[in-house]
Coordinates of N, CA and C in Angstrom, one line a residue:
L1 N -77.0 33.2 -0.1 CA -77.3 33.6 1.3 C -78.4 34.6 1.3
E2 N -79.3 34.3 2.1 CA -80.4 35.3 2.3 C -80.5 35.7 3.8
S3 N -80.9 36.9 4.0 CA -81.0 37.3 5.4 C -81.9 36.3 6.2
G4 N -81.4 36.0 7.4 CA -82.2 35.1 8.2 C -81.8 33.6 8.1
N5 N -80.9 33.3 7.1 CA -80.5 31.9 6.9 C -79.0 31.8 7.1
E6 N -78.4 32.5 8.0 CA -77.0 32.5 8.2 C -76.4 31.2 8.6
E7 N -77.1 30.5 9.5 CA -76.6 29.2 10.0 C -76.7 28.2 8.9
K8 N -77.8 28.2 8.2 CA -77.9 27.2 7.1 C -76.8 27.5 6.0
A9 N -76.6 28.7 5.7 CA -75.5 29.1 4.8 C -74.2 28.7 5.3
K10 N -73.9 28.9 6.5 CA -72.6 28.5 7.1 C -72.4 26.9 7.0
Q11 N -73.4 26.2 7.3 CA -73.3 24.7 7.2 C -73.1 24.3 5.7
S12 N -73.9 24.9 4.8 CA -73.8 24.6 3.4 C -72.4 24.9 2.8
A13 N -71.9 26.1 3.2 CA -70.5 26.5 2.8 C -69.5 25.5 3.3
K14 N -69.6 25.1 4.5 CA -68.6 24.2 5.1 C -68.7 22.8 4.4
K15 N -69.9 22.4 4.1 CA -70.1 21.1 3.4 C -69.5 21.2 2.0
L16 N -69.8 22.3 1.3 CA -69.3 22.5 -0.1 C -67.7 22.5 -0.1
E17 N -67.2 23.2 0.9 CA -65.7 23.2 1.0 C -65.1 21.9 1.3
S18 N -65.8 21.1 2.1 CA -65.3 19.7 2.3 C -65.4 18.8 1.1
E19 N -66.5 18.9 0.4 CA -66.7 18.2 -0.8 C -65.7 18.6 -1.9
W20 N -65.4 19.9 -2.0 CA -64.4 20.4 -2.9 C -63.0 19.8 -2.6
D21 N -62.7 19.8 -1.4 CA -61.3 19.2 -1.0 C -61.2 17.8 -1.6
D22 N -62.2 17.0 -1.5 CA -62.2 15.6 -2.0 C -62.1 15.6 -3.6
D23 N -62.9 16.4 -4.2 CA -63.0 16.5 -5.7 C -61.7 17.2 -6.3
K24 N -61.1 18.1 -5.5 CA -60.0 18.8 -6.0 C -58.8 17.8 -6.2
M25 N -58.7 16.8 -5.4 CA -57.7 15.8 -5.6 C -57.8 15.1 -6.9
I26 N -59.0 14.7 -7.3 CA -59.2 14.1 -8.6 C -59.0 15.1 -9.8
L27 N -59.5 16.3 -9.6 CA -59.4 17.2 -10.7 C -58.0 17.7 -10.9
S28 N -57.1 17.6 -9.9 CA -55.8 18.1 -9.9 C -54.9 17.4 -11.0
V29 N -55.4 16.2 -11.3 CA -54.7 15.4 -12.3 C -54.9 16.0 -13.7
F30 N -56.0 16.7 -13.9 CA -56.4 17.2 -15.2 C -56.4 18.7 -15.4
V31 N -56.5 19.4 -14.3 CA -56.8 20.8 -14.3 C -55.6 21.7 -13.8
N32 N -55.5 22.9 -14.3 CA -54.5 23.8 -13.8 C -54.6 24.0 -12.3
H33 N -53.5 23.8 -11.6 CA -53.6 23.9 -10.1 C -53.9 25.3 -9.7
G34 N -53.5 26.3 -10.4 CA -53.7 27.7 -10.0 C -55.2 28.0 -10.0
L35 N -55.9 27.4 -10.9 CA -57.4 27.6 -11.0 C -58.1 26.9 -9.8
L36 N -57.6 25.7 -9.5 CA -58.1 24.9 -8.4 C -57.9 25.7 -7.1
D37 N -56.7 26.2 -7.0 CA -56.4 27.0 -5.7 C -57.2 28.2 -5.6
E38 N -57.5 28.9 -6.7 CA -58.4 30.1 -6.7 C -59.8 29.7 -6.1
I39 N -60.3 28.5 -6.6 CA -61.6 28.1 -6.1 C -61.5 27.8 -4.6
S40 N -60.5 27.1 -4.2 CA -60.3 26.8 -2.8 C -60.3 28.1 -1.9
E41 N -59.6 29.1 -2.4 CA -59.5 30.3 -1.7 C -60.8 31.0 -1.6
S42 N -61.6 31.0 -2.7 CA -62.9 31.6 -2.7 C -63.8 30.9 -1.7
L43 N -63.7 29.5 -1.7 CA -64.5 28.8 -0.8 C -64.2 29.1 0.7
A44 N -62.9 29.2 1.0 CA -62.5 29.6 2.3 C -63.1 30.9 2.7
R45 N -63.0 31.9 1.8 CA -63.5 33.2 2.1 C -65.0 33.2 2.3
M46 N -65.7 32.5 1.4 CA -67.1 32.4 1.5 C -67.6 31.8 2.8
S47 N -66.9 30.7 3.3 CA -67.2 30.1 4.5 C -67.2 31.0 5.7
S48 N -66.3 32.0 5.6 CA -66.2 32.9 6.7 C -67.1 34.1 6.6
M49 N -67.9 34.2 5.6 CA -68.7 35.4 5.3 C -70.2 35.0 5.4
T50 N -70.6 34.4 6.5 CA -72.0 33.9 6.6 C -72.8 34.8 7.5
S51 N -72.4 36.0 7.7 CA -73.3 36.9 8.5 C -74.0 37.8 7.6
T52 N -75.1 38.3 8.0 CA -76.0 39.1 7.1 C -75.2 40.3 6.6
K53 N -74.3 40.9 7.4 CA -73.6 42.1 7.0 C -72.7 41.8 5.9
E54 N -72.4 40.6 5.6 CA -71.4 40.2 4.6 C -72.1 39.5 3.4
L55 N -73.4 39.7 3.3 CA -74.3 39.1 2.3 C -73.7 39.3 0.9
A56 N -73.4 40.5 0.6 CA -72.9 40.8 -0.8 C -71.6 40.1 -1.1
H57 N -70.7 40.1 -0.1 CA -69.4 39.4 -0.3 C -69.6 37.9 -0.5
F58 N -70.5 37.4 0.3 CA -70.7 35.9 0.3 C -71.2 35.6 -1.1
N59 N -72.2 36.3 -1.6 CA -72.8 36.0 -2.9 C -71.8 36.3 -4.0
S60 N -70.9 37.3 -3.8 CA -69.9 37.5 -4.8 C -68.9 36.4 -4.9
E61 N -68.4 35.8 -3.8 CA -67.5 34.7 -3.8 C -68.2 33.5 -4.4
Y62 N -69.5 33.3 -4.2 CA -70.2 32.2 -4.8 C -70.2 32.3 -6.3
S63 N -70.4 33.6 -6.8 CA -70.4 33.8 -8.2 C -69.0 33.5 -8.8
V64 N -68.0 33.9 -8.1 CA -66.6 33.6 -8.6 C -66.4 32.1 -8.7
I65 N -66.8 31.4 -7.7 CA -66.7 29.9 -7.8 C -67.4 29.3 -9.0
R66 N -68.6 29.8 -9.2 CA -69.3 29.3 -10.4 C -68.6 29.6 -11.7
V67 N -68.1 30.8 -11.8 CA -67.4 31.2 -13.0 C -66.1 30.3 -13.2
K68 N -65.4 30.1 -12.1 CA -64.2 29.2 -12.2 C -64.5 27.8 -12.6
I69 N -65.6 27.3 -12.0 CA -66.0 25.9 -12.4 C -66.4 25.8 -13.9
H70 N -67.1 26.8 -14.4 CA -67.4 26.8 -15.8 C -66.1 27.0 -16.6
Q71 N -65.2 27.7 -16.1 CA -63.9 27.9 -16.8 C -63.2 26.5 -16.9
I72 N -63.2 25.8 -15.9 CA -62.6 24.4 -15.9 C -63.3 23.6 -17.0
K73 N -64.6 23.7 -17.1 CA -65.3 22.9 -18.1 C -64.9 23.4 -19.5
A74 N -64.8 24.7 -19.7 CA -64.5 25.2 -21.0 C -63.1 24.9 -21.5
E75 N -62.1 25.0 -20.5 CA -60.7 24.8 -20.9 C -60.3 23.4 -21.0
N76 N -61.1 22.5 -20.4 CA -60.7 21.1 -20.4 C -61.6 20.2 -21.2
G77 N -62.7 20.7 -21.7 CA -63.5 19.9 -22.5 C -64.2 18.7 -21.9
F78 N -64.4 18.8 -20.6 CA -65.2 17.7 -19.9 C -66.2 18.3 -19.0
D79 N -67.2 17.5 -18.7 CA -68.3 17.9 -17.9 C -68.1 17.9 -16.4
V80 N -68.0 19.0 -15.8 CA -67.7 19.0 -14.3 C -69.0 18.9 -13.5
S81 N -70.2 18.8 -14.2 CA -71.4 18.7 -13.5 C -71.5 17.4 -12.7
A82 N -70.7 16.4 -13.0 CA -70.6 15.2 -12.2 C -70.1 15.6 -10.8
F83 N -69.3 16.7 -10.7 CA -68.8 17.2 -9.4 C -69.7 18.2 -8.8
Y84 N -70.1 19.2 -9.7 CA -71.0 20.3 -9.2 C -72.0 20.7 -10.2

């Protein structure tokens, strides 16, 4: 999220959250549900933080999501890049 792109960030966050909901169903067969829930919670928080004054929090949640997705990859030995 960059200053001046709040609307685009909001749309992107909502799209990512929607795509995640679909992919989470598939991943839930293979991956720890707690980890998937943490990603879902971060996505929900991120979607609500698309104003300039919350830029740092938005970027922080995005970083958390990236780390969790890499954790899925490391713990399960498969490539999640097909999803993200």
